[in-house]
mmCIF file of C-alpha atoms in Angstrom:
data_model
loop_
_atom_site.group_PDB
_atom_site.id
_atom_site.type_symbol
_atom_site.label_atom_id
_atom_site.label_comp_id
_atom_site.label_asym_id
_atom_site.label_seq_id
_atom_site.Cartn_x
_atom_site.Cartn_y
_atom_site.Cartn_z
ATOM 1 C CA MET R 1 11.596 21.972 5.710
ATOM 2 C CA ALA R 2 10.590 21.163 2.148
ATOM 3 C CA ASN R 3 12.542 18.598 0.164
ATOM 4 C CA ALA R 4 14.373 20.526 -2.557
ATOM 5 C CA ARG R 5 14.517 17.408 -4.731
ATOM 6 C CA ALA R 6 10.800 16.667 -4.525
ATOM 7 C CA TYR R 7 8.821 16.908 -7.729
ATOM 8 C CA PRO R 8 5.171 16.677 -8.783
ATOM 9 C CA LEU R 9 3.767 13.235 -9.487
ATOM 10 C CA THR R 10 3.669 14.112 -13.194
ATOM 11 C CA SER R 11 7.469 14.545 -13.149
ATOM 12 C CA SER R 12 8.123 11.080 -11.733
ATOM 13 C CA PRO R 13 10.120 8.792 -14.050
ATOM 14 C CA PHE R 14 7.280 6.294 -13.629
ATOM 15 C CA TYR R 15 4.602 8.703 -14.847
ATOM 16 C CA ARG R 16 2.932 7.310 -17.972
ATOM 17 C CA LEU R 17 5.687 4.718 -18.282
ATOM 18 C CA ALA R 18 4.767 2.178 -20.952
ATOM 19 C CA SER R 19 8.029 0.320 -21.598
ATOM 20 C CA LYS R 20 9.432 -2.515 -19.505
ATOM 21 C CA GLN R 21 12.816 -1.821 -21.067
ATOM 22 C CA LYS R 22 12.700 1.752 -19.719
ATOM 23 C CA LEU R 23 11.453 0.492 -16.367
ATOM 24 C CA ALA R 24 14.479 -1.786 -16.073
ATOM 25 C CA ALA R 25 16.785 1.113 -16.957
ATOM 26 C CA ILE R 26 15.162 3.332 -14.308
ATOM 27 C CA LEU R 27 15.676 0.595 -11.722
ATOM 28 C CA GLY R 28 19.324 0.220 -12.736
ATOM 29 C CA VAL R 29 19.117 -3.337 -14.060
ATOM 30 C CA SER R 30 18.905 -4.950 -17.460
ATOM 31 C CA LEU R 31 15.560 -6.237 -18.686
ATOM 32 C CA ARG R 32 17.046 -9.735 -18.646
ATOM 33 C CA ASP R 33 17.992 -9.383 -14.982
ATOM 34 C CA LEU R 34 14.559 -8.022 -14.144
ATOM 35 C CA ARG R 35 12.941 -11.053 -15.774
ATOM 36 C CA LEU R 36 15.255 -13.382 -13.878
ATOM 37 C CA LEU R 37 14.408 -11.636 -10.632
ATOM 38 C CA LEU R 38 10.676 -12.072 -11.177
ATOM 39 C CA LYS R 39 11.222 -15.774 -11.880
ATOM 40 C CA GLN R 40 13.059 -16.335 -8.591
ATOM 41 C CA PRO R 41 11.067 -18.723 -6.387
ATOM 42 C CA ASP R 42 12.397 -17.395 -3.076
ATOM 43 C CA ASN R 43 12.718 -13.616 -3.064
ATOM 44 C CA TYR R 44 11.734 -13.228 0.605
ATOM 45 C CA ARG R 45 12.753 -14.537 3.984
ATOM 46 C CA LEU R 46 10.056 -14.819 6.631
ATOM 47 C CA TRP R 47 11.224 -14.706 10.217
ATOM 48 C CA ASP R 48 10.221 -13.488 13.651
ATOM 49 C CA THR R 49 12.249 -10.901 15.516
ATOM 50 C CA ARG R 50 14.218 -12.214 18.459
ATOM 51 C CA ARG R 51 15.146 -10.671 21.750
ATOM 52 C CA ARG R 52 18.398 -8.757 21.369
ATOM 53 C CA ARG R 53 21.369 -9.587 23.541
ATOM 54 C CA ARG R 54 21.441 -6.037 24.928
ATOM 55 C CA ASP R 55 17.783 -6.329 25.995
ATOM 56 C CA GLU R 56 18.501 -9.674 27.658
ATOM 57 C CA LEU R 57 21.246 -8.028 29.705
ATOM 58 C CA VAL R 58 18.826 -5.347 30.893
ATOM 59 C CA GLY R 59 15.782 -7.590 31.304
ATOM 60 C CA ILE R 60 13.607 -5.818 28.749
ATOM 61 C CA PRO R 61 10.794 -8.089 27.471
ATOM 62 C CA HIS R 62 10.374 -8.732 23.774
ATOM 63 C CA LYS R 63 7.269 -9.157 21.647
ATOM 64 C CA ALA R 64 8.079 -11.053 18.465
ATOM 65 C CA ARG R 65 7.132 -9.410 15.157
ATOM 66 C CA ALA R 66 6.787 -11.200 11.838
ATOM 67 C CA ILE R 67 9.232 -9.821 9.273
ATOM 68 C CA GLN R 68 8.979 -10.319 5.510
ATOM 69 C CA GLN R 69 12.443 -9.366 4.318
ATOM 70 C CA PRO R 70 13.394 -9.057 0.635
ATOM 71 C CA LYS R 71 16.533 -10.991 -0.199
ATOM 72 C CA PRO R 72 19.552 -8.973 -1.412
ATOM 73 C CA LEU R 73 18.702 -8.601 -5.095
ATOM 74 C CA LEU R 74 15.085 -7.576 -4.552
ATOM 75 C CA ALA R 75 16.159 -5.385 -1.621
ATOM 76 C CA ILE R 76 18.292 -3.304 -4.003
ATOM 77 C CA ILE R 77 15.316 -2.832 -6.312
ATOM 78 C CA HIS R 78 13.094 -1.885 -3.368
ATOM 79 C CA LYS R 79 15.616 0.673 -2.149
ATOM 80 C CA ARG R 80 15.766 2.232 -5.614
ATOM 81 C CA LEU R 81 11.961 2.326 -5.804
ATOM 82 C CA ALA R 82 11.789 3.880 -2.333
ATOM 83 C CA ILE R 83 14.149 6.679 -3.371
ATOM 84 C CA LEU R 84 12.297 7.479 -6.592
ATOM 85 C CA ILE R 85 8.780 7.214 -5.184
ATOM 86 C CA GLY R 86 9.928 9.132 -2.117
ATOM 87 C CA ARG R 87 10.779 12.144 -4.288
ATOM 88 C CA ILE R 88 7.155 12.611 -5.310
ATOM 89 C CA GLU R 89 5.622 15.556 -3.484
ATOM 90 C CA LYS R 90 3.511 14.659 -0.465
ATOM 91 C CA PRO R 91 0.909 16.662 1.458
ATOM 92 C CA ASP R 92 2.217 18.724 4.352
ATOM 93 C CA TYR R 93 0.651 16.384 6.926
ATOM 94 C CA VAL R 94 2.938 13.472 5.934
ATOM 95 C CA TYR R 95 6.062 13.129 8.072
ATOM 96 C CA SER R 96 7.151 9.537 7.428
ATOM 97 C CA ALA R 97 9.445 8.576 4.534
ATOM 98 C CA THR R 98 9.996 12.285 3.867
ATOM 99 C CA LYS R 99 13.441 13.835 3.566
ATOM 100 C CA ALA R 100 14.332 16.319 6.344
ATOM 101 C CA ARG R 101 11.381 15.151 8.472
ATOM 102 C CA SER R 102 11.396 12.765 11.416
ATOM 103 C CA TYR R 103 9.281 11.320 14.210
ATOM 104 C CA PHE R 104 10.331 14.353 16.290
ATOM 105 C CA ASP R 105 9.008 16.782 13.664
ATOM 106 C CA ASN R 106 5.788 14.763 13.582
ATOM 107 C CA ALA R 107 5.248 15.336 17.307
ATOM 108 C CA ARG R 108 5.990 19.062 17.570
ATOM 109 C CA PRO R 109 2.790 20.390 15.901
ATOM 110 C CA HIS R 110 0.779 18.773 18.699
ATOM 111 C CA ALA R 111 2.495 20.711 21.519
ATOM 112 C CA ILE R 112 -0.372 23.216 21.620
ATOM 113 C CA GLY R 113 -2.214 22.355 24.826
ATOM 114 C CA GLU R 114 -5.357 21.176 23.009
ATOM 115 C CA PRO R 115 -7.228 17.848 23.133
ATOM 116 C CA THR R 116 -5.533 15.161 21.056
ATOM 117 C CA VAL R 117 -6.549 11.798 19.640
ATOM 118 C CA LYS R 118 -4.196 9.101 18.352
ATOM 119 C CA ILE R 119 -5.364 6.369 15.973
ATOM 120 C CA ASP R 120 -3.165 3.557 14.698
ATOM 121 C CA ILE R 121 -4.052 1.395 11.712
ATOM 122 C CA LYS R 122 -3.970 -2.295 12.581
ATOM 123 C CA ASN R 123 -1.612 -4.486 10.505
ATOM 124 C CA PHE R 124 -1.234 -1.635 8.037
ATOM 125 C CA TYR R 125 1.272 -3.061 5.545
ATOM 126 C CA SER R 126 -0.458 -6.437 5.459
ATOM 127 C CA ASN R 127 -3.710 -4.697 4.533
ATOM 128 C CA VAL R 128 -2.216 -2.515 1.795
ATOM 129 C CA THR R 129 -3.044 -5.161 -0.778
ATOM 130 C CA ARG R 130 -1.972 -5.413 -4.384
ATOM 131 C CA ARG R 131 -5.231 -3.703 -5.384
ATOM 132 C CA PHE R 132 -4.112 -0.473 -3.700
ATOM 133 C CA VAL R 133 -0.589 -0.788 -5.086
ATOM 134 C CA ARG R 134 -1.715 -1.522 -8.635
ATOM 135 C CA ASP R 135 -4.208 1.357 -8.566
ATOM 136 C CA PHE R 136 -1.414 3.730 -7.607
ATOM 137 C CA PHE R 137 0.821 2.660 -10.482
ATOM 138 C CA GLU R 138 -1.907 2.281 -13.100
ATOM 139 C CA ARG R 139 -4.343 5.082 -12.190
ATOM 140 C CA ARG R 140 -2.317 7.700 -10.345
ATOM 141 C CA LEU R 141 0.975 7.283 -12.211
ATOM 142 C CA GLN R 142 -0.838 6.178 -15.380
ATOM 143 C CA CYS R 143 1.625 3.390 -16.165
ATOM 144 C CA SER R 144 0.644 0.950 -18.876
ATOM 145 C CA PRO R 145 -1.087 -2.185 -17.523
ATOM 146 C CA ASP R 146 1.950 -4.418 -18.100
ATOM 147 C CA VAL R 147 4.362 -1.979 -16.426
ATOM 148 C CA ALA R 148 1.930 -1.498 -13.515
ATOM 149 C CA HIS R 149 1.727 -5.281 -13.203
ATOM 150 C CA VAL R 150 5.508 -5.664 -13.009
ATOM 151 C CA LEU R 151 5.844 -2.858 -10.448
ATOM 152 C CA THR R 152 3.070 -4.377 -8.353
ATOM 153 C CA GLU R 153 4.716 -7.800 -8.395
ATOM 154 C CA LEU R 154 8.061 -6.278 -7.451
ATOM 155 C CA CYS R 155 6.576 -4.415 -4.478
ATOM 156 C CA CYS R 156 4.138 -6.989 -3.068
ATOM 157 C CA ILE R 157 4.754 -10.289 -1.339
ATOM 158 C CA THR R 158 2.396 -13.035 -2.456
ATOM 159 C CA THR R 159 1.516 -15.861 -0.087
ATOM 160 C CA ALA R 160 -1.175 -18.519 -0.116
ATOM 161 C CA SER R 161 -3.603 -16.184 1.646
ATOM 162 C CA SER R 162 -2.808 -12.675 0.385
ATOM 163 C CA SER R 163 -0.673 -10.326 -1.678
ATOM 164 C CA ALA R 164 0.332 -7.089 0.024
ATOM 165 C CA LEU R 165 3.261 -4.874 0.989
ATOM 166 C CA PRO R 166 6.016 -6.692 2.916
ATOM 167 C CA THR R 167 6.725 -5.677 6.498
ATOM 168 C CA GLY R 168 10.513 -5.556 6.162
ATOM 169 C CA SER R 169 11.042 -3.629 2.928
ATOM 170 C CA ALA R 170 12.509 -0.180 2.301
ATOM 171 C CA VAL R 171 9.727 0.630 -0.162
ATOM 172 C CA SER R 172 6.774 -0.117 2.129
ATOM 173 C CA PRO R 173 6.793 3.105 4.243
ATOM 174 C CA VAL R 174 6.524 5.459 1.265
ATOM 175 C CA LEU R 175 4.475 3.225 -1.033
ATOM 176 C CA SER R 176 1.921 2.528 1.700
ATOM 177 C CA PHE R 177 1.122 6.243 1.796
ATOM 178 C CA PHE R 178 0.803 6.713 -1.952
ATOM 179 C CA ALA R 179 -1.198 3.505 -2.365
ATOM 180 C CA CYS R 180 -3.678 4.826 0.233
ATOM 181 C CA SER R 181 -3.314 8.534 -0.534
ATOM 182 C CA GLU R 182 -6.976 9.000 -1.476
ATOM 183 C CA MET R 183 -8.093 7.586 1.860
ATOM 184 C CA PHE R 184 -5.658 9.811 3.746
ATOM 185 C CA ARG R 185 -6.773 12.804 1.682
ATOM 186 C CA ARG R 186 -10.361 12.237 2.814
ATOM 187 C CA ILE R 187 -9.245 11.856 6.424
ATOM 188 C CA ALA R 188 -7.273 15.110 6.119
ATOM 189 C CA GLU R 189 -10.429 16.823 4.834
ATOM 190 C CA ILE R 190 -12.430 15.524 7.813
ATOM 191 C CA ALA R 191 -9.743 16.894 10.143
ATOM 192 C CA LYS R 192 -9.747 20.245 8.341
ATOM 193 C CA ASP R 193 -13.545 20.481 8.593
ATOM 194 C CA HIS R 194 -13.161 20.084 12.368
ATOM 195 C CA GLY R 195 -10.351 22.646 12.561
ATOM 196 C CA LEU R 196 -7.785 20.054 13.652
ATOM 197 C CA ILE R 197 -4.054 19.635 13.146
ATOM 198 C CA PHE R 198 -3.382 16.282 11.460
ATOM 199 C CA THR R 199 -0.049 14.497 11.113
ATOM 200 C CA LEU R 200 0.651 11.074 9.638
ATOM 201 C CA TYR R 201 3.644 8.869 10.380
ATOM 202 C CA VAL R 202 3.214 5.619 8.414
ATOM 203 C CA ASP R 203 0.181 4.112 10.230
ATOM 204 C CA ASP R 204 0.146 6.511 13.181
ATOM 205 C CA MET R 205 -2.447 9.292 12.819
ATOM 206 C CA VAL R 206 -2.575 12.129 15.345
ATOM 207 C CA PHE R 207 -5.167 14.910 15.514
ATOM 208 C CA SER R 208 -5.118 17.942 17.815
ATOM 209 C CA GLY R 209 -7.626 20.720 18.414
ATOM 210 C CA SER R 210 -10.712 21.595 20.412
ATOM 211 C CA LYS R 211 -12.886 19.176 18.399
ATOM 212 C CA ALA R 212 -10.608 16.142 18.699
ATOM 213 C CA ASN R 213 -13.377 14.154 20.361
ATOM 214 C CA ARG R 214 -15.091 10.782 20.057
ATOM 215 C CA HIS R 215 -17.557 12.048 17.468
ATOM 216 C CA PHE R 216 -14.657 13.046 15.221
ATOM 217 C CA THR R 217 -12.854 9.774 15.935
ATOM 218 C CA SER R 218 -15.868 7.754 14.787
ATOM 219 C CA LYS R 219 -15.735 9.489 11.398
ATOM 220 C CA VAL R 220 -12.072 8.597 10.910
ATOM 221 C CA VAL R 221 -12.616 4.992 11.987
ATOM 222 C CA HIS R 222 -15.551 4.771 9.566
ATOM 223 C CA GLU R 223 -13.382 6.063 6.704
ATOM 224 C CA LEU R 224 -10.742 3.467 7.532
ATOM 225 C CA ALA R 225 -13.355 0.699 7.603
ATOM 226 C CA LYS R 226 -14.688 1.730 4.179
ATOM 227 C CA ASN R 227 -11.235 0.929 2.802
ATOM 228 C CA GLY R 228 -10.763 -2.343 4.649
ATOM 229 C CA PHE R 229 -8.640 -1.019 7.523
ATOM 230 C CA VAL R 230 -9.175 -1.176 11.275
ATOM 231 C CA GLY R 231 -8.417 1.735 13.587
ATOM 232 C CA HIS R 232 -7.078 0.537 16.933
ATOM 233 C CA LYS R 233 -5.016 1.692 19.919
ATOM 234 C CA ILE R 234 -7.267 4.756 19.924
ATOM 235 C CA THR R 235 -6.235 7.167 22.674
ATOM 236 C CA HIS R 236 -7.862 10.456 23.688
ATOM 237 C CA PHE R 237 -5.970 13.099 25.667
ATOM 238 C CA ARG R 238 -7.232 16.168 27.483
ATOM 239 C CA GLY R 239 -5.784 19.503 26.456
ATOM 240 C CA ASP R 240 -3.771 19.878 29.667
ATOM 241 C CA ALA R 241 -2.382 16.325 29.539
ATOM 242 C CA THR R 242 1.088 15.300 28.403
ATOM 243 C CA LYS R 243 0.767 13.160 25.277
ATOM 244 C CA VAL R 244 3.295 10.754 23.793
ATOM 245 C CA VAL R 245 3.349 11.232 20.020
ATOM 246 C CA THR R 246 5.703 9.001 17.991
ATOM 247 C CA GLY R 247 8.045 8.596 20.947
ATOM 248 C CA VAL R 248 8.034 12.247 22.063
ATOM 249 C CA ALA R 249 6.225 13.654 25.111
ATOM 250 C CA VAL R 250 4.416 16.875 24.178
ATOM 251 C CA SER R 251 2.431 19.417 26.165
ATOM 252 C CA ALA R 252 1.616 23.106 25.727
ATOM 253 C CA GLY R 253 4.720 24.634 24.113
ATOM 254 C CA ARG R 254 7.001 21.863 25.381
ATOM 255 C CA VAL R 255 8.589 18.629 24.167
ATOM 256 C CA ASP R 256 10.406 16.121 26.348
ATOM 257 C CA LEU R 257 11.586 12.539 26.597
ATOM 258 C CA PRO R 258 8.721 10.243 27.585
ATOM 259 C CA PHE R 259 9.019 8.670 31.020
ATOM 260 C CA ARG R 260 9.276 5.251 29.390
ATOM 261 C CA ARG R 261 12.353 6.244 27.383
ATOM 262 C CA GLN R 262 13.975 7.875 30.398
ATOM 263 C CA ARG R 263 13.391 4.713 32.429
ATOM 264 C CA LYS R 264 14.879 2.584 29.646
ATOM 265 C CA ILE R 265 18.031 4.714 29.580
ATOM 266 C CA ARG R 266 18.361 4.341 33.362
ATOM 267 C CA GLN R 267 18.000 0.555 33.022
ATOM 268 C CA PHE R 268 20.845 0.453 30.508
ATOM 269 C CA GLU R 269 22.966 2.721 32.705
ATOM 270 C CA GLU R 270 22.489 0.409 35.694
ATOM 271 C CA ALA R 271 23.348 -2.657 33.606
ATOM 272 C CA PHE R 272 26.384 -0.924 32.060
ATOM 273 C CA TRP R 273 27.939 0.036 35.383
ATOM 274 C CA ALA R 274 27.207 -3.398 36.865
ATOM 275 C CA ALA R 275 28.642 -5.342 33.898
ATOM 276 C CA THR R 276 32.077 -6.976 34.172
ATOM 277 C CA ASN R 277 32.308 -8.888 30.886
ATOM 278 C CA PRO R 278 34.163 -6.722 28.300
ATOM 279 C CA GLU R 279 31.847 -7.654 25.447
ATOM 280 C CA ASP R 280 28.762 -6.858 27.528
ATOM 281 C CA ILE R 281 30.316 -3.556 28.619
ATOM 282 C CA SER R 282 31.064 -2.686 24.994
ATOM 283 C CA LEU R 283 27.579 -3.601 23.787
ATOM 284 C CA LEU R 284 25.788 -1.750 26.583
ATOM 285 C CA GLY R 285 28.103 1.244 26.254
ATOM 286 C CA ALA R 286 27.549 1.546 22.512
ATOM 287 C CA THR R 287 23.797 1.276 23.087
ATOM 288 C CA LEU R 288 23.879 4.025 25.707
ATOM 289 C CA LEU R 289 25.928 6.353 23.514
ATOM 290 C CA GLY R 290 23.352 5.916 20.747
ATOM 291 C CA GLN R 291 20.490 6.546 23.171
ATOM 292 C CA TYR R 292 22.142 9.716 24.452
ATOM 293 C CA ARG R 293 22.674 11.039 20.927
ATOM 294 C CA GLU R 294 19.054 10.377 19.991
ATOM 295 C CA ALA R 295 17.691 11.808 23.246
ATOM 296 C CA GLU R 296 19.751 14.986 22.792
ATOM 297 C CA ARG R 297 17.424 16.035 19.966
ATOM 298 C CA ILE R 298 14.501 16.062 22.361
ATOM 299 C CA LYS R 299 16.156 16.867 25.687
ATOM 300 C CA PRO R 300 19.279 19.032 25.198
ATOM 301 C CA GLY R 301 22.023 18.248 27.678
ATOM 302 C CA THR R 302 21.437 14.492 27.692
ATOM 303 C CA LYS R 303 24.648 13.873 25.738
ATOM 304 C CA LEU R 304 26.709 15.123 28.701
ATOM 305 C CA ARG R 305 25.889 11.827 30.397
ATOM 306 C CA ALA R 306 27.894 10.102 27.663
ATOM 307 C CA LEU R 307 31.204 11.417 29.028
ATOM 308 C CA ALA R 308 31.455 8.929 31.898
ATOM 309 C CA VAL R 309 30.363 6.030 29.674
ATOM 310 C CA ALA R 310 32.903 6.920 26.980
ATOM 311 C CA ALA R 311 35.626 7.273 29.623
ATOM 312 C CA ARG R 312 34.990 3.753 30.923
ATOM 313 C CA LEU R 313 35.001 2.306 27.415
ATOM 314 C CA GLU R 314 38.282 4.064 26.644
ATOM 315 C CA LYS R 315 39.871 2.939 29.897
ATOM 316 C CA LEU R 316 39.036 -0.674 29.030
ATOM 317 C CA GLY R 317 40.214 -0.289 25.437
ATOM 318 C CA LEU R 318 36.663 -0.516 24.133
ATOM 319 C CA SER R 319 36.292 3.037 22.853
ATOM 320 C CA ASN R 320 35.621 1.837 19.303
ATOM 321 C CA GLY R 321 32.125 0.798 20.357
ATOM 322 C CA LEU R 322 30.797 -2.597 19.288
ATOM 323 C CA PRO R 323 33.288 -5.476 19.371
ATOM 324 C CA PRO R 324 34.100 -7.149 16.026
ATOM 325 C CA SER R 325 31.748 -10.055 16.718
ATOM 326 C CA VAL R 326 28.680 -7.820 16.664
ATOM 327 C CA LYS R 327 29.672 -5.072 14.210
ATOM 328 C CA LYS R 328 27.215 -4.425 11.416
ATOM 329 C CA ARG R 329 27.895 -5.792 7.964
ATOM 330 C CA ARG R 330 28.469 -3.506 5.041
ATOM 331 C CA GLY R 331 25.406 -2.465 3.070
ATOM 332 C CA TYR R 332 24.251 -3.912 -0.200
ATOM 333 C CA PRO R 333 26.147 -3.236 -3.434
ATOM 334 C CA GLY R 334 25.392 -0.222 -5.598
ATOM 335 C CA LYS R 335 22.275 0.207 -7.653
ATOM 336 C CA ARG R 336 23.756 -0.916 -11.001
ATOM 337 C CA LEU R 337 23.825 -4.695 -11.411
ATOM 338 C CA ASP R 338 26.120 -6.353 -13.919
ATOM 339 C CA ALA R 339 25.818 -10.022 -14.876
ATOM 340 C CA LYS R 340 28.482 -11.253 -12.425
ATOM 341 C CA ARG R 341 26.968 -9.334 -9.551
ATOM 342 C CA PHE R 342 23.546 -10.714 -10.419
ATOM 343 C CA ASP R 343 24.946 -14.264 -10.337
ATOM 344 C CA ARG R 344 26.509 -13.647 -6.928
ATOM 345 C CA LEU R 345 23.289 -12.224 -5.547
ATOM 346 C CA ARG R 346 21.256 -15.019 -7.073
ATOM 347 C CA SER R 347 23.459 -17.453 -5.179
ATOM 348 C CA ALA R 348 22.980 -15.387 -2.041
ATOM 349 C CA VAL R 349 19.200 -15.578 -2.201
ATOM 350 C CA SER R 350 19.370 -19.355 -2.670
ATOM 351 C CA LEU R 351 21.120 -19.996 0.657
ATOM 352 C CA ASN R 352 19.892 -22.898 2.705
ATOM 353 C CA PRO R 353 17.392 -21.471 5.251
ATOM 354 C CA SER R 354 19.085 -23.274 8.103
ATOM 355 C CA THR R 355 22.409 -21.521 7.445
ATOM 356 C CA THR R 356 21.189 -17.949 7.097
ATOM 357 C CA SER R 357 21.127 -15.511 9.995
ATOM 358 C CA GLY R 358 18.021 -13.971 11.483
ATOM 359 C CA GLY R 359 16.194 -17.021 12.731
ATOM 360 C CA PRO R 360 13.894 -19.621 11.178
ATOM 361 C CA GLU R 361 12.485 -18.671 7.822
ATOM 362 C CA THR R 362 10.056 -19.774 5.158
ATOM 363 C CA LEU R 363 10.795 -19.230 1.496
ATOM 364 C CA VAL R 364 8.061 -17.479 -0.447
ATOM 365 C CA ASN R 365 7.355 -17.869 -4.137
ATOM 366 C CA THR R 366 6.496 -14.661 -5.949
ATOM 367 C CA GLY R 367 4.710 -16.724 -8.563
ATOM 368 C CA VAL R 368 5.466 -14.300 -11.391
ATOM 369 C CA VAL R 369 6.922 -14.914 -14.822
ATOM 370 C CA MET R 370 7.477 -11.812 -16.905
ATOM 371 C CA ALA R 371 6.359 -12.009 -20.515
ATOM 372 C CA ALA R 372 9.030 -11.617 -23.176
#
């Protein structure tokens, strides 16, 4: 389904933008606030993901991932950028960061009973460097050099060793595509020349068709290497094999829940029915209800299994789902920032690292001062 609000790149509010004052207005902040933001010495928190309590209860192992998370003020700007950049029209093969498209939609085109190859891009965000980002703003969107510079600094995290897209930002999924759109365009042409179906979901490329073979794969990997990327986790499937594409099992004319997801649901069910602690029951029950809802999209009828879980939660007075101690916080404030709100957020981003949630962190200096 096409996004009715999508527009050509030339209709983007950033197209040929030459005024920092207008840029600030588009982002919903004053120019003064934008300058203050760029002067902040600690706009990001760096932390490693931890094993969730629910996974501990079930015994699911955890592999830590490094997260580069914008602090509240910058996160608002990133969300605004993600919305506006996300409205630019994308090629039909792009399924990530696209309204009315999902990982499920990304998998369905490959349910054709043909050979398939999957190629992931290693450390994708970390390798979408400021060069790619600046080229997008300055060459594709034709922003003035100073505006392109500001946008690049807003979107990239700068450390001692590199400057690239952050791993925990709302803007990275959509901007990573546009920053590398020329590379993906060439890969799409290679796929078309081989008569293949191609879909892209962030860094996950999938190709299906009779010529999805190792010779074709070598061409894609070569194109990635030319741009400084590494193709890895390369998997080839026979035409009659069941393939797992972005979390969906596909075969000829059929989609299903992958065995791994079905096993995970069973693990949570076993833990839920064995649990006696009310908070554990509530946490596991809420997790199961979410898993059933998500699985229903792929395997209709799964949600019927939620009835017994919901009945137990209600019987124990836990039908509201997560207990207060683990309920999610409200989202960030609205997109318009007044002076008082800016001061509050500036205080928020200056919290002592040892008192903030999410684990150990390192404060990162953006190293940017915006010219008057």
